[in-house]
Amino acid sequence: MTFAVVLKSLSPWLFGGGLLLLLFMALWHYNMWYQHSVPALDAIAPMYNIVSEFLLASGFGLCLAAILFGAARLRGLFEWRFLRFMGMISYSLYIWHLPLLVLFMTDVGYKIETWNPFAVYSLYLLWIALAIIPFTFLCYKFVEKPWMDLSARWTIKGNKQHA
């Protein structure tokens, strides 16, 4: 059996194992912030700073391997048009989401703290949908994409000169 066939047959186990590892890491992280909230994890608390990055990366890696080599219906979930769009703008989203959320929080959020929490949370979601996502798309379209296209042209030109 080839490696790809083995991974395909193990895909559900890889995905489940990755999700369990990520859940474990979330609980461990929570226990580190709010000590003794998960008493069973207190004994291994000193190891957190040593192994946390490796275990998080392993959990994500297992999930990614399961998606890449798994069944079409699992891949289909991650091939959804909206998720591909979010992946396309992900770098701009990564760069801009926090400053824009902080802007909203300081200009609006502190003034509505006494409101119903559902209404406040809904306003944050509205801000994300109507301001942050469109802004990051425009950053992608008018800043990132032109530079990526220029880089591609230079790479093609450089490859032709070396051929």
PDB file of C-alpha atoms in Angstrom:
ATOM      1  CA  MET A   1       0.000   0.000   0.000  1.00  0.00           C
ATOM      2  CA  THR A   2       1.246   3.473  -0.830  1.00  0.00           C
ATOM      3  CA  PHE A   3       1.577   6.208   1.760  1.00  0.00           C
ATOM      4  CA  ALA A   4      -1.342   8.153   0.224  1.00  0.00           C
ATOM      5  CA  VAL A   5      -3.625   5.097   0.438  1.00  0.00           C
ATOM      6  CA  VAL A   6      -2.697   4.560   4.094  1.00  0.00           C
ATOM      7  CA  LEU A   7      -3.393   8.226   4.868  1.00  0.00           C
ATOM      8  CA  LYS A   8      -6.739   8.044   3.053  1.00  0.00           C
ATOM      9  CA  SER A   9      -7.789   5.023   5.112  1.00  0.00           C
ATOM     10  CA  LEU A  10      -6.635   6.695   8.340  1.00  0.00           C
ATOM     11  CA  SER A  11      -8.214  10.062   7.508  1.00  0.00           C
ATOM     12  CA  PRO A  12     -11.177   9.846   9.932  1.00  0.00           C
ATOM     13  CA  TRP A  13      -8.819   8.812  12.737  1.00  0.00           C
ATOM     14  CA  LEU A  14      -6.359  11.589  11.889  1.00  0.00           C
ATOM     15  CA  PHE A  15      -9.131  14.193  11.883  1.00  0.00           C
ATOM     16  CA  GLY A  16     -10.653  12.923  15.132  1.00  0.00           C
ATOM     17  CA  GLY A  17      -7.233  12.685  16.775  1.00  0.00           C
ATOM     18  CA  GLY A  18      -6.346  16.189  15.622  1.00  0.00           C
ATOM     19  CA  LEU A  19      -9.602  17.608  16.980  1.00  0.00           C
ATOM     20  CA  LEU A  20      -9.122  15.798  20.296  1.00  0.00           C
ATOM     21  CA  LEU A  21      -5.563  17.109  20.566  1.00  0.00           C
ATOM     22  CA  LEU A  22      -6.763  20.654  19.836  1.00  0.00           C
ATOM     23  CA  LEU A  23      -9.547  20.277  22.424  1.00  0.00           C
ATOM     24  CA  PHE A  24      -7.017  19.047  24.964  1.00  0.00           C
ATOM     25  CA  MET A  25      -4.764  22.022  24.195  1.00  0.00           C
ATOM     26  CA  ALA A  26      -7.681  24.439  24.563  1.00  0.00           C
ATOM     27  CA  LEU A  27      -8.491  22.967  27.979  1.00  0.00           C
ATOM     28  CA  TRP A  28      -4.834  23.079  29.002  1.00  0.00           C
ATOM     29  CA  HIS A  29      -4.531  26.694  27.870  1.00  0.00           C
ATOM     30  CA  TYR A  30      -7.696  27.576  29.798  1.00  0.00           C
ATOM     31  CA  ASN A  31      -6.243  25.862  32.870  1.00  0.00           C
ATOM     32  CA  MET A  32      -3.055  27.908  32.517  1.00  0.00           C
ATOM     33  CA  TRP A  33      -5.006  31.180  32.451  1.00  0.00           C
ATOM     34  CA  TYR A  34      -7.518  30.211  35.128  1.00  0.00           C
ATOM     35  CA  GLN A  35      -5.473  27.952  37.351  1.00  0.00           C
ATOM     36  CA  HIS A  36      -7.086  24.864  38.836  1.00  0.00           C
ATOM     37  CA  SER A  37     -10.141  25.149  36.549  1.00  0.00           C
ATOM     38  CA  VAL A  38      -9.227  21.707  35.157  1.00  0.00           C
ATOM     39  CA  PRO A  39      -7.508  20.134  38.185  1.00  0.00           C
ATOM     40  CA  ALA A  40      -6.428  17.028  36.254  1.00  0.00           C
ATOM     41  CA  LEU A  41      -4.082  19.239  34.202  1.00  0.00           C
ATOM     42  CA  ASP A  42      -2.367  20.861  37.196  1.00  0.00           C
ATOM     43  CA  ALA A  43       0.248  18.100  37.383  1.00  0.00           C
ATOM     44  CA  ILE A  44       1.502  18.774  33.844  1.00  0.00           C
ATOM     45  CA  ALA A  45       1.228  22.577  34.001  1.00  0.00           C
ATOM     46  CA  PRO A  46       5.034  23.090  34.159  1.00  0.00           C
ATOM     47  CA  MET A  47       5.375  21.358  30.765  1.00  0.00           C
ATOM     48  CA  TYR A  48       2.970  23.746  28.988  1.00  0.00           C
ATOM     49  CA  ASN A  49       5.565  26.257  27.797  1.00  0.00           C
ATOM     50  CA  ILE A  50       7.813  23.459  26.537  1.00  0.00           C
ATOM     51  CA  VAL A  51       5.325  21.382  24.521  1.00  0.00           C
ATOM     52  CA  SER A  52       2.339  23.630  23.759  1.00  0.00           C
ATOM     53  CA  GLU A  53       3.510  24.897  20.358  1.00  0.00           C
ATOM     54  CA  PHE A  54       4.481  21.401  19.216  1.00  0.00           C
ATOM     55  CA  LEU A  55       1.167  19.895  20.306  1.00  0.00           C
ATOM     56  CA  LEU A  56      -0.886  22.671  18.709  1.00  0.00           C
ATOM     57  CA  ALA A  57       1.037  22.294  15.454  1.00  0.00           C
ATOM     58  CA  SER A  58       0.576  18.512  15.626  1.00  0.00           C
ATOM     59  CA  GLY A  59      -3.187  18.872  16.115  1.00  0.00           C
ATOM     60  CA  PHE A  60      -3.507  21.225  13.169  1.00  0.00           C
ATOM     61  CA  GLY A  61      -1.188  19.013  11.110  1.00  0.00           C
ATOM     62  CA  LEU A  62      -3.288  15.916  11.784  1.00  0.00           C
ATOM     63  CA  CYS A  63      -6.465  17.761  10.775  1.00  0.00           C
ATOM     64  CA  LEU A  64      -4.805  19.116   7.640  1.00  0.00           C
ATOM     65  CA  ALA A  65      -3.511  15.679   6.615  1.00  0.00           C
ATOM     66  CA  ALA A  66      -7.002  14.236   7.146  1.00  0.00           C
ATOM     67  CA  ILE A  67      -8.521  16.950   4.966  1.00  0.00           C
ATOM     68  CA  LEU A  68      -5.942  16.617   2.183  1.00  0.00           C
ATOM     69  CA  PHE A  69      -6.092  12.826   1.994  1.00  0.00           C
ATOM     70  CA  GLY A  70      -9.637  12.273   3.252  1.00  0.00           C
ATOM     71  CA  ALA A  71     -13.002  11.675   1.712  1.00  0.00           C
ATOM     72  CA  ALA A  72     -14.487  14.130  -0.774  1.00  0.00           C
ATOM     73  CA  ARG A  73     -17.241  15.174   1.638  1.00  0.00           C
ATOM     74  CA  LEU A  74     -14.670  16.230   4.258  1.00  0.00           C
ATOM     75  CA  ARG A  75     -12.665  18.149   1.650  1.00  0.00           C
ATOM     76  CA  GLY A  76     -15.900  19.622   0.281  1.00  0.00           C
ATOM     77  CA  LEU A  77     -16.555  21.367   3.568  1.00  0.00           C
ATOM     78  CA  PHE A  78     -13.211  23.146   3.254  1.00  0.00           C
ATOM     79  CA  GLU A  79     -13.660  23.863  -0.466  1.00  0.00           C
ATOM     80  CA  TRP A  80     -16.746  25.932   0.271  1.00  0.00           C
ATOM     81  CA  ARG A  81     -16.642  29.206  -1.701  1.00  0.00           C
ATOM     82  CA  PHE A  82     -16.868  31.437   1.400  1.00  0.00           C
ATOM     83  CA  LEU A  83     -13.970  29.647   3.107  1.00  0.00           C
ATOM     84  CA  ARG A  84     -11.857  29.933  -0.057  1.00  0.00           C
ATOM     85  CA  PHE A  85     -12.640  33.675  -0.158  1.00  0.00           C
ATOM     86  CA  MET A  86     -11.609  34.008   3.493  1.00  0.00           C
ATOM     87  CA  GLY A  87      -8.421  32.113   2.689  1.00  0.00           C
ATOM     88  CA  MET A  88      -7.709  34.489  -0.188  1.00  0.00           C
ATOM     89  CA  ILE A  89      -7.964  37.564   2.061  1.00  0.00           C
ATOM     90  CA  SER A  90      -6.511  35.814   5.120  1.00  0.00           C
ATOM     91  CA  TYR A  91      -3.235  37.732   5.233  1.00  0.00           C
ATOM     92  CA  SER A  92      -4.964  41.123   5.121  1.00  0.00           C
ATOM     93  CA  LEU A  93      -7.511  39.824   7.607  1.00  0.00           C
ATOM     94  CA  TYR A  94      -4.703  38.673   9.892  1.00  0.00           C
ATOM     95  CA  ILE A  95      -2.993  42.069   9.689  1.00  0.00           C
ATOM     96  CA  TRP A  96      -6.059  44.298  10.010  1.00  0.00           C
ATOM     97  CA  HIS A  97      -8.657  42.486  12.124  1.00  0.00           C
ATOM     98  CA  LEU A  98      -7.264  43.445  15.527  1.00  0.00           C
ATOM     99  CA  PRO A  99      -6.686  47.185  14.876  1.00  0.00           C
ATOM    100  CA  LEU A 100     -10.163  47.466  13.368  1.00  0.00           C
ATOM    101  CA  LEU A 101     -11.769  45.574  16.263  1.00  0.00           C
ATOM    102  CA  VAL A 102      -9.912  47.770  18.765  1.00  0.00           C
ATOM    103  CA  LEU A 103     -11.088  50.853  16.871  1.00  0.00           C
ATOM    104  CA  PHE A 104     -14.684  49.644  17.158  1.00  0.00           C
ATOM    105  CA  MET A 105     -14.216  48.686  20.791  1.00  0.00           C
ATOM    106  CA  THR A 106     -12.808  52.075  21.820  1.00  0.00           C
ATOM    107  CA  ASP A 107     -15.226  54.175  19.753  1.00  0.00           C
ATOM    108  CA  VAL A 108     -18.392  52.131  20.226  1.00  0.00           C
ATOM    109  CA  GLY A 109     -17.899  49.110  22.478  1.00  0.00           C
ATOM    110  CA  TYR A 110     -17.188  50.949  25.704  1.00  0.00           C
ATOM    111  CA  LYS A 111     -20.288  53.100  25.232  1.00  0.00           C
ATOM    112  CA  ILE A 112     -22.631  50.127  24.954  1.00  0.00           C
ATOM    113  CA  GLU A 113     -21.277  47.912  27.755  1.00  0.00           C
ATOM    114  CA  THR A 114     -24.567  48.140  29.641  1.00  0.00           C
ATOM    115  CA  TRP A 115     -26.606  46.841  26.693  1.00  0.00           C
ATOM    116  CA  ASN A 116     -27.856  43.303  26.351  1.00  0.00           C
ATOM    117  CA  PRO A 117     -24.778  41.098  25.671  1.00  0.00           C
ATOM    118  CA  PHE A 118     -26.531  39.555  22.645  1.00  0.00           C
ATOM    119  CA  ALA A 119     -27.032  43.010  21.098  1.00  0.00           C
ATOM    120  CA  VAL A 120     -23.397  43.979  21.774  1.00  0.00           C
ATOM    121  CA  TYR A 121     -22.099  40.740  20.274  1.00  0.00           C
ATOM    122  CA  SER A 122     -24.386  41.226  17.267  1.00  0.00           C
ATOM    123  CA  LEU A 123     -22.906  44.691  16.701  1.00  0.00           C
ATOM    124  CA  TYR A 124     -19.402  43.225  16.731  1.00  0.00           C
ATOM    125  CA  LEU A 125     -20.458  40.617  14.152  1.00  0.00           C
ATOM    126  CA  LEU A 126     -22.049  43.343  12.051  1.00  0.00           C
ATOM    127  CA  TRP A 127     -18.806  45.368  12.241  1.00  0.00           C
ATOM    128  CA  ILE A 128     -16.863  42.315  11.086  1.00  0.00           C
ATOM    129  CA  ALA A 129     -19.259  41.620   8.193  1.00  0.00           C
ATOM    130  CA  LEU A 130     -19.740  45.218   7.005  1.00  0.00           C
ATOM    131  CA  ALA A 131     -16.377  46.817   7.746  1.00  0.00           C
ATOM    132  CA  ILE A 132     -13.521  44.409   8.449  1.00  0.00           C
ATOM    133  CA  ILE A 133     -14.127  41.831   5.715  1.00  0.00           C
ATOM    134  CA  PRO A 134     -14.768  44.429   2.955  1.00  0.00           C
ATOM    135  CA  PHE A 135     -11.762  46.508   4.080  1.00  0.00           C
ATOM    136  CA  THR A 136      -9.443  43.499   4.059  1.00  0.00           C
ATOM    137  CA  PHE A 137     -10.768  42.464   0.638  1.00  0.00           C
ATOM    138  CA  LEU A 138      -9.906  45.938  -0.698  1.00  0.00           C
ATOM    139  CA  CYS A 139      -6.430  45.656   0.837  1.00  0.00           C
ATOM    140  CA  TYR A 140      -5.996  42.309  -0.901  1.00  0.00           C
ATOM    141  CA  LYS A 141      -7.310  43.620  -4.233  1.00  0.00           C
ATOM    142  CA  PHE A 142      -5.382  46.907  -4.351  1.00  0.00           C
ATOM    143  CA  VAL A 143      -2.249  46.190  -2.305  1.00  0.00           C
ATOM    144  CA  GLU A 144      -1.461  42.472  -2.112  1.00  0.00           C
ATOM    145  CA  LYS A 145      -2.653  41.281  -5.521  1.00  0.00           C
ATOM    146  CA  PRO A 146      -0.733  43.853  -7.608  1.00  0.00           C
ATOM    147  CA  TRP A 147       2.494  42.959  -5.802  1.00  0.00           C
ATOM    148  CA  MET A 148       1.827  39.229  -6.189  1.00  0.00           C
ATOM    149  CA  ASP A 149       1.225  39.758  -9.923  1.00  0.00           C
ATOM    150  CA  LEU A 150       4.443  41.770 -10.234  1.00  0.00           C
ATOM    151  CA  SER A 151       6.354  39.052  -8.419  1.00  0.00           C
ATOM    152  CA  ALA A 152       4.901  36.423 -10.770  1.00  0.00           C
ATOM    153  CA  ARG A 153       5.931  38.482 -13.813  1.00  0.00           C
ATOM    154  CA  TRP A 154       9.465  38.915 -12.465  1.00  0.00           C
ATOM    155  CA  THR A 155       9.700  35.202 -11.695  1.00  0.00           C
ATOM    156  CA  ILE A 156       8.575  34.245 -15.195  1.00  0.00           C
ATOM    157  CA  LYS A 157      10.970  36.764 -16.743  1.00  0.00           C
ATOM    158  CA  GLY A 158      13.819  35.509 -14.547  1.00  0.00           C
ATOM    159  CA  ASN A 159      13.095  31.885 -15.437  1.00  0.00           C
ATOM    160  CA  LYS A 160      13.126  32.700 -19.180  1.00  0.00           C
ATOM    161  CA  GLN A 161      16.502  34.443 -18.866  1.00  0.00           C
ATOM    162  CA  HIS A 162      18.051  31.468 -17.078  1.00  0.00           C
ATOM    163  CA  ALA A 163      16.657  28.905 -19.514  1.00  0.00           C
TER     164      ALA A 163
END
